[in-house]
Coordinates of C-alpha atoms in Angstrom, one line a residue:
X1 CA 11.0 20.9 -11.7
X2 CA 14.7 22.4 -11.5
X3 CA 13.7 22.6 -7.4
X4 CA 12.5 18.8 -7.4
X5 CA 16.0 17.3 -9.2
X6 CA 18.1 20.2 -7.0
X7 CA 16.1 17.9 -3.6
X8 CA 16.3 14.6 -5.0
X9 CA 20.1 14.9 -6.2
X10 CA 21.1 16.3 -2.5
X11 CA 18.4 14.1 -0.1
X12 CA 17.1 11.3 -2.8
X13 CA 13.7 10.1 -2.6
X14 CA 12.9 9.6 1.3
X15 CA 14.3 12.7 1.9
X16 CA 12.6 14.7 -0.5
X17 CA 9.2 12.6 0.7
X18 CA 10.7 14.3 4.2
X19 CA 10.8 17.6 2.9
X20 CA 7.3 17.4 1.5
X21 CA 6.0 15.7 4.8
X22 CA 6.8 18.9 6.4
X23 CA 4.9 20.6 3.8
X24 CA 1.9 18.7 4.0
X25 CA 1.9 19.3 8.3
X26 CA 2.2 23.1 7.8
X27 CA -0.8 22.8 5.1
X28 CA -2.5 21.0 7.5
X29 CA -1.9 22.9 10.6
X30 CA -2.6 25.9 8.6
X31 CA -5.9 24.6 7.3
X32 CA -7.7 23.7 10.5
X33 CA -6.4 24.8 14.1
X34 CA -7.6 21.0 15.4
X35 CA -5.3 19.2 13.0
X36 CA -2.2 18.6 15.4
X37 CA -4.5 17.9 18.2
X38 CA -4.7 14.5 19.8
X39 CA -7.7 13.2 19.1
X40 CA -7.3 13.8 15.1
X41 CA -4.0 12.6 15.3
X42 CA -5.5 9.5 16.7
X43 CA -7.8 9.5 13.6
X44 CA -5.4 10.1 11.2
X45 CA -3.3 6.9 11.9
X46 CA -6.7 4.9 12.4
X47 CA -7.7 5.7 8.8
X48 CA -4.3 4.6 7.4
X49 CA -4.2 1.4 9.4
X50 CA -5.7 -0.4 6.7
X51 CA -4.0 1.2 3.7
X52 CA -0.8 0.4 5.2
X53 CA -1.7 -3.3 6.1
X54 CA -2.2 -3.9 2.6
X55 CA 0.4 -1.8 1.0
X56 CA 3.4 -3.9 3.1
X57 CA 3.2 -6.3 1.4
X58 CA 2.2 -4.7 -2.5
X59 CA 5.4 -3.1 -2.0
X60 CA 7.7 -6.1 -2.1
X61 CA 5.5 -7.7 -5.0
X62 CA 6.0 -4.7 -7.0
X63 CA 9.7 -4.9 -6.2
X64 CA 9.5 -8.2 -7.9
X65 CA 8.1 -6.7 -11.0
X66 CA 4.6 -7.8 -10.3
X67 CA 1.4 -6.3 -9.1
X68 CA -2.1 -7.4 -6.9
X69 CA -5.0 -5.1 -8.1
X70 CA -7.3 -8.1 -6.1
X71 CA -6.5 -6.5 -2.0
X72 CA -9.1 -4.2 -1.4
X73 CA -11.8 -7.2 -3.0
X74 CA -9.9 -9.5 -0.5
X75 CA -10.3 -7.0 2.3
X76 CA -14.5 -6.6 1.2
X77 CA -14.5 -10.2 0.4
X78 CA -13.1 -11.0 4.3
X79 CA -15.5 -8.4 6.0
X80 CA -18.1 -10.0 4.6
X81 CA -17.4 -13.5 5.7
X82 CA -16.4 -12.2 8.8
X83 CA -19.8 -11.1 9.3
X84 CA -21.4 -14.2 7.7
X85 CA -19.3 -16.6 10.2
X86 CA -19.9 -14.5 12.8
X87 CA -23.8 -14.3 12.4
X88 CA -23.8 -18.7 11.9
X89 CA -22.9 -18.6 15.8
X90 CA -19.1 -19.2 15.4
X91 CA -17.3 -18.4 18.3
X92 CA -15.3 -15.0 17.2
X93 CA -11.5 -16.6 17.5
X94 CA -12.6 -19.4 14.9
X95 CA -14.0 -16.7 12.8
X96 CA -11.2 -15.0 12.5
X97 CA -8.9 -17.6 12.0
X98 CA -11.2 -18.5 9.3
X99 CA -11.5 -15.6 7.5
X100 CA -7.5 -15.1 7.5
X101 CA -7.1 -18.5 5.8
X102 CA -9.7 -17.1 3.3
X103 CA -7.4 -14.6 2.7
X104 CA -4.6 -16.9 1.9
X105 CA -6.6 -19.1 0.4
X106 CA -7.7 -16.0 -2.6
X107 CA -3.7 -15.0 -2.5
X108 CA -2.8 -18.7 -3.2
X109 CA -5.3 -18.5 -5.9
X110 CA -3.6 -15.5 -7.6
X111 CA -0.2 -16.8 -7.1
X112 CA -1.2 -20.0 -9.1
X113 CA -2.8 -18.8 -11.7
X114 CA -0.1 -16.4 -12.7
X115 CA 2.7 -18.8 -12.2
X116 CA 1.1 -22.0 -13.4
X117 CA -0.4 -19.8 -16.6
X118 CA 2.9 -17.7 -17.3
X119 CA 0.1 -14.4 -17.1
X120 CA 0.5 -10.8 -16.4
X121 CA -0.1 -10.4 -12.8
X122 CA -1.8 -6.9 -13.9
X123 CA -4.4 -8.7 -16.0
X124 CA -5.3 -11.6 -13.6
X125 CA -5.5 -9.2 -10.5
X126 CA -7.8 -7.2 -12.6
X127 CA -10.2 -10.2 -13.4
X128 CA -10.1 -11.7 -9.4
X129 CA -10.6 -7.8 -8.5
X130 CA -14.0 -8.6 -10.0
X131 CA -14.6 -12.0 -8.8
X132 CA -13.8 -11.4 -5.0
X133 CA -15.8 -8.6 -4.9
X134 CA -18.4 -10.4 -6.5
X135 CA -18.1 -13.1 -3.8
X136 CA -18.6 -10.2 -1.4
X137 CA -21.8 -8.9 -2.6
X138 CA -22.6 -12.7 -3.6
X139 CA -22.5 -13.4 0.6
X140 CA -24.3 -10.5 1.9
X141 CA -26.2 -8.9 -0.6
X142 CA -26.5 -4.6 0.1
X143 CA -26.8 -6.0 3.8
X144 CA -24.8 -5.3 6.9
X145 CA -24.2 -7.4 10.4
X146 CA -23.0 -5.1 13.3
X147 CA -23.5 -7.1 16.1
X148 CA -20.1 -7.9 16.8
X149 CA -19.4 -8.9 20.7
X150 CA -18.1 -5.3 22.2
X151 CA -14.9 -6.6 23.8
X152 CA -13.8 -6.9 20.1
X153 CA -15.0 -3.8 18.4
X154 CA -13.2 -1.9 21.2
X155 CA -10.4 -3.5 20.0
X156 CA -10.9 -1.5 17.0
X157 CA -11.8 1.7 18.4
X158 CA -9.8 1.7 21.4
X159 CA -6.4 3.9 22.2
X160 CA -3.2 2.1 23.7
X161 CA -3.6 3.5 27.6
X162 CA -3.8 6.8 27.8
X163 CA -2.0 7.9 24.6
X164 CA -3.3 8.8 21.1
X165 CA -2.2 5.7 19.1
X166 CA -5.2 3.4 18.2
X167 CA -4.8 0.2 19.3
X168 CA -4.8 -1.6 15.3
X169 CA -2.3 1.1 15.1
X170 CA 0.3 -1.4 16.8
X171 CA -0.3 -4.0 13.9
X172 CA 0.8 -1.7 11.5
X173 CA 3.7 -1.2 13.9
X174 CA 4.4 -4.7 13.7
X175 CA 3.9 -5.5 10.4
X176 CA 6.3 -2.7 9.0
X177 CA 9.2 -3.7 10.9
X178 CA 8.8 -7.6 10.0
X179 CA 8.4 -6.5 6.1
X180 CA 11.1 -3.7 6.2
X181 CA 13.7 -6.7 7.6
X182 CA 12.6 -8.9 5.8
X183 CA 12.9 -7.2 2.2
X184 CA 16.3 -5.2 3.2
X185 CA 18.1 -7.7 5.6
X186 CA 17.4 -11.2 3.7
X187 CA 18.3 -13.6 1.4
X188 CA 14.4 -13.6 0.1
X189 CA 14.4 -10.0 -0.1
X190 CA 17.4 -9.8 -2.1
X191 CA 15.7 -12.5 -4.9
X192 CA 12.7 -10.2 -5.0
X193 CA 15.2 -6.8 -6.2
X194 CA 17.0 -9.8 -8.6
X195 CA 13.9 -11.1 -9.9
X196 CA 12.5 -7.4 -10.2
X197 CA 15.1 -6.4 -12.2
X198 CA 16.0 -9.5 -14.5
X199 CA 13.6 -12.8 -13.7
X200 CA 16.0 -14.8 -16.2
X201 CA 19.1 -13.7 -15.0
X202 CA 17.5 -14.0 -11.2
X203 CA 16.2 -18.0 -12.5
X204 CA 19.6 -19.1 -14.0
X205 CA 21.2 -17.9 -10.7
X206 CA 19.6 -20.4 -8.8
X207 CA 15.9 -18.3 -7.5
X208 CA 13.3 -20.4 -7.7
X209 CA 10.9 -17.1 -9.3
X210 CA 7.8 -19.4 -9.3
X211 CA 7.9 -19.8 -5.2
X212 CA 8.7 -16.5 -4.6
X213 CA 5.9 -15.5 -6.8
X214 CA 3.2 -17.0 -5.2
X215 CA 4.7 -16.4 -1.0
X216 CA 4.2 -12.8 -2.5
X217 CA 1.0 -12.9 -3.0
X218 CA -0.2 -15.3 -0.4
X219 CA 1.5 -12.8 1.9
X220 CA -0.5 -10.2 0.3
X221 CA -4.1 -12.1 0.7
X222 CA -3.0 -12.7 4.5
X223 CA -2.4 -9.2 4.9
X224 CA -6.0 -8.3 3.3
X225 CA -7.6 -10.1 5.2
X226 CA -6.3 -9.4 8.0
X227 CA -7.3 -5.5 6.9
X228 CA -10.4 -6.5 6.5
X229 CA -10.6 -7.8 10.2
X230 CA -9.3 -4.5 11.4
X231 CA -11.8 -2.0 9.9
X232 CA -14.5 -4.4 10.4
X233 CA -14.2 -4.1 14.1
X234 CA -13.2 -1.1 13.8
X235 CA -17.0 0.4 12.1
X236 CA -18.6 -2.6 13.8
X237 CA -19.8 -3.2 10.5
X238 CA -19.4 -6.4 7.5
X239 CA -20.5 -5.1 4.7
X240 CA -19.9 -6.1 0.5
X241 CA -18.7 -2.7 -0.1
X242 CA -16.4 -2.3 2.8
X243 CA -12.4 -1.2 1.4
X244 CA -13.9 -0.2 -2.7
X245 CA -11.4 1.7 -4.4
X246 CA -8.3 0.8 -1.5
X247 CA -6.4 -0.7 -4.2
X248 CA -6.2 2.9 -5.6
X249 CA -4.5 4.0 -2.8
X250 CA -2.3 1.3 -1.6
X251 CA -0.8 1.5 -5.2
X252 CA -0.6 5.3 -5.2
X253 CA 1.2 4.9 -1.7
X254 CA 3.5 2.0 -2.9
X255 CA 4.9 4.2 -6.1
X256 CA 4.9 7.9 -4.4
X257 CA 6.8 6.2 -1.6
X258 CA 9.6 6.0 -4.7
X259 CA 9.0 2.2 -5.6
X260 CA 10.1 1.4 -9.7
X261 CA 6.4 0.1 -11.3
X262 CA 8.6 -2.0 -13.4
X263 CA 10.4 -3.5 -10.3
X264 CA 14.0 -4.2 -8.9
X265 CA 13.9 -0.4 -7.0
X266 CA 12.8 0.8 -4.0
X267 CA 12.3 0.7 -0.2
X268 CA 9.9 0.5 2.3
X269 CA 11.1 3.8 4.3
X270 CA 10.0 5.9 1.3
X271 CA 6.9 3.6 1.5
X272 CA 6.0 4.3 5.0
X273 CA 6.5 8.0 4.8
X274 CA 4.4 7.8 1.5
X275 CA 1.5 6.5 3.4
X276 CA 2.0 9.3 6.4
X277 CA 2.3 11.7 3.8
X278 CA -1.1 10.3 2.0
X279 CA -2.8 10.2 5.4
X280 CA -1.8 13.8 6.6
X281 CA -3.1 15.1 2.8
X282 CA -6.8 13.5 3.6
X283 CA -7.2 14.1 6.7
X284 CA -6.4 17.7 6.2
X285 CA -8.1 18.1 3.2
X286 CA -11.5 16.5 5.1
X287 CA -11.4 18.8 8.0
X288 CA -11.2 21.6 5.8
X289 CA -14.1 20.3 4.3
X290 CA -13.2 18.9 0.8
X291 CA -15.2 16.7 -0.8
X292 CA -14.8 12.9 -1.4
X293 CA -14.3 13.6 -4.6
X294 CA -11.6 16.0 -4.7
X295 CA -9.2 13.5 -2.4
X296 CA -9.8 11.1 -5.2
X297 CA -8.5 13.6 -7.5
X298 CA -5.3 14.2 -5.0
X299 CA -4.9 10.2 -5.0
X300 CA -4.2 10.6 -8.3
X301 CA -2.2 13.4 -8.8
X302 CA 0.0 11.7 -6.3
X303 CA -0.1 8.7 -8.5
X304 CA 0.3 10.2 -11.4
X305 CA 3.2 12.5 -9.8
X306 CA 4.9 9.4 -8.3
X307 CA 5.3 7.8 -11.9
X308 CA 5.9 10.6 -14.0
X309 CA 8.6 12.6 -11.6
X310 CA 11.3 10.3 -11.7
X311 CA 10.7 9.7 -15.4
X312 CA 11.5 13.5 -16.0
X313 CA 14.7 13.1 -13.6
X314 CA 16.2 10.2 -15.2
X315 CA 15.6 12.2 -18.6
X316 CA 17.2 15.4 -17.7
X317 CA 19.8 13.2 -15.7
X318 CA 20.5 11.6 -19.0
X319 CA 20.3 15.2 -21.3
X320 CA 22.8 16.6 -19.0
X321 CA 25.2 13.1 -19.7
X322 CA 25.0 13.5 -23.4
X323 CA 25.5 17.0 -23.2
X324 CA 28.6 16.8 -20.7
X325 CA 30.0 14.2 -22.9
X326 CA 29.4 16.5 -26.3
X327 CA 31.4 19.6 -24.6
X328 CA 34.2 17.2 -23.7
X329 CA 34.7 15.7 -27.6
X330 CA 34.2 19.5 -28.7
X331 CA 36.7 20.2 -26.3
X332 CA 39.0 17.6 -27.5
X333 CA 38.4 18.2 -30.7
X334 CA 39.2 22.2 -30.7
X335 CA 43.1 22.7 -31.0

């Protein structure tokens, strides 16, 4: 504990998540021999492509106080209408471009319903969680269509050239810088830290809160869907169940990557590294064999670590106030 305030205090939170990157690259290294090769590297940043996709954009709603438990339904909900277009003899660009206004059309939904009803995003999200995935099972049952044309699913399998980085790799690329400008160099990424931190204070200042609400989430169903394109192509496979329990991570991700779960704090460099730092855990954990269930458990912790750490900071931060401030009245107070 005394080590962790002794980091934050001299790096703060991105560079502890720095120090504990290195950490989690020796662990790996030291765990399996083919960690730092090519090939698993390659994997590595495949299997986070999605996570990250979807946690862009989480991160800025939970800036603004606010939270989407619905993408990883949205993702399963967009796989399987991919495969369901796909499989009614759509050409593949109209699929696509229909299953990404899906995804708007489920984060419009969620944006309306919270700002039209005056709900907790936490509730609603939990109830669409549900109904999406419903839809999901409700359009393909426990089946599976995999005959996707090949020129796309190499898309999803394929490397840029002759290097290691996947070729959905470069959406994430993309997509972070986009979100990281547009939620540290903008006016509208300004009103989400404002509206984060006091939505009255951020409305009688002139924010319209209601529009920004729901562009949040819309972005957020966009971006699942678009996940949901990704690993479909990428497993050559539509399936109900495809992204179940994401959400888990892409929230874990979001707060370990130093993000305030009640808003108006944080930043997307601590997010990104976050998600390496996730990524580099599993993948190192799996080559050494560990089971499914255990990573859950490490999702967790990290979860768990990510709310309760800076919790403990603040209140020794505060302890050592009050008891700075008592010596100095003693002192005053002792001729």
């Amino acid at each position: 504990m005394l080590q962790t305030q002794k980091l934050q205090r001299t790096f703060g939170w991105e560079g502890m998540l720095c120090v504990v990157l290195v950490l989690s690259l020796s662990l790996g290294r030291l765990l399996s021999p083919e960690f730092l090769g090519a090939a698993n590297v390659s994997n590595l940043l495949a299997d986070f492509t999605e996570i990250a996709l979807m946690a862009l954009p989480m991160t800025l709603i939970i800036v603004a106080a606010e939270i989407d438990l619905s993408v990883a339904s949205v993702m399963g909900m967009s796989s399987s209408l991919m495969g369901v277009l796909w499989h009614m003899g759509l050409p593949m660009p109209l699929v696509i471009t229909l299953v990404l206004l899906g995804g708007i059309a489920a984060g419009l939904f969620n944006g309306l319903v919270i700002v039209r009803l005056g709900l907790p995003s936490l509730a609603i999200t939990i109830g669409t969680m549900a109904m999406f995935r419903g839809f999901s099972y409700l359009l393909l049952g426990d089946q599976a269509i995999a005959d996707f044309p090949a020129n796309y699913t190499a898309f999803g399998i394929g490397s840029i050239g002759d290097t290691f980085l996947p070729q959905p790799f470069v959406l994430v690329i993309i997509a972070a810088i986009l979100f990281t400008v547009l939620l540290q160099s903008t006016a509208f990424g300004r009103s989400l830290y404002a509206i984060g931190s006091n939505q009255t204070a951020a409305h009688f200042s002139g924010i319209d809160v209601a529009k920004t609400k729901i562009k949040l989430f819309v972005m957020s169903g966009l971006m699942s869907a678009i996940a949901g394109v990704v690993y479909t192509l990428r497993f050559s496979s539509a399936r109900g169940d495809n992204g179940e329990g994401f959400e888990l991570s892409v929230v874990a991700a979001v707060l370990f990557g130093g993000v305030s779960i009640f808003g108006g704090k944080g930043s997307l460099v601590g997010v990104l590294l976050s998600l390496v730092i996730i990524g580099v855990l599993k993948n190192a954990l799996t080559l050494y064999d560990v089971s499914s269930e255990v990573l859950t458990i490490v999702t967790g912790l990290l979860l768990l670590s990510s709310v309760l750490v800076p919790n403990l900071v603040q209140r020794a931060k505060e302890m050592r106030q009050k008891r700075a401030i008592a010596a100095r009245a003693a002192a005053v107070i002792t001729p």
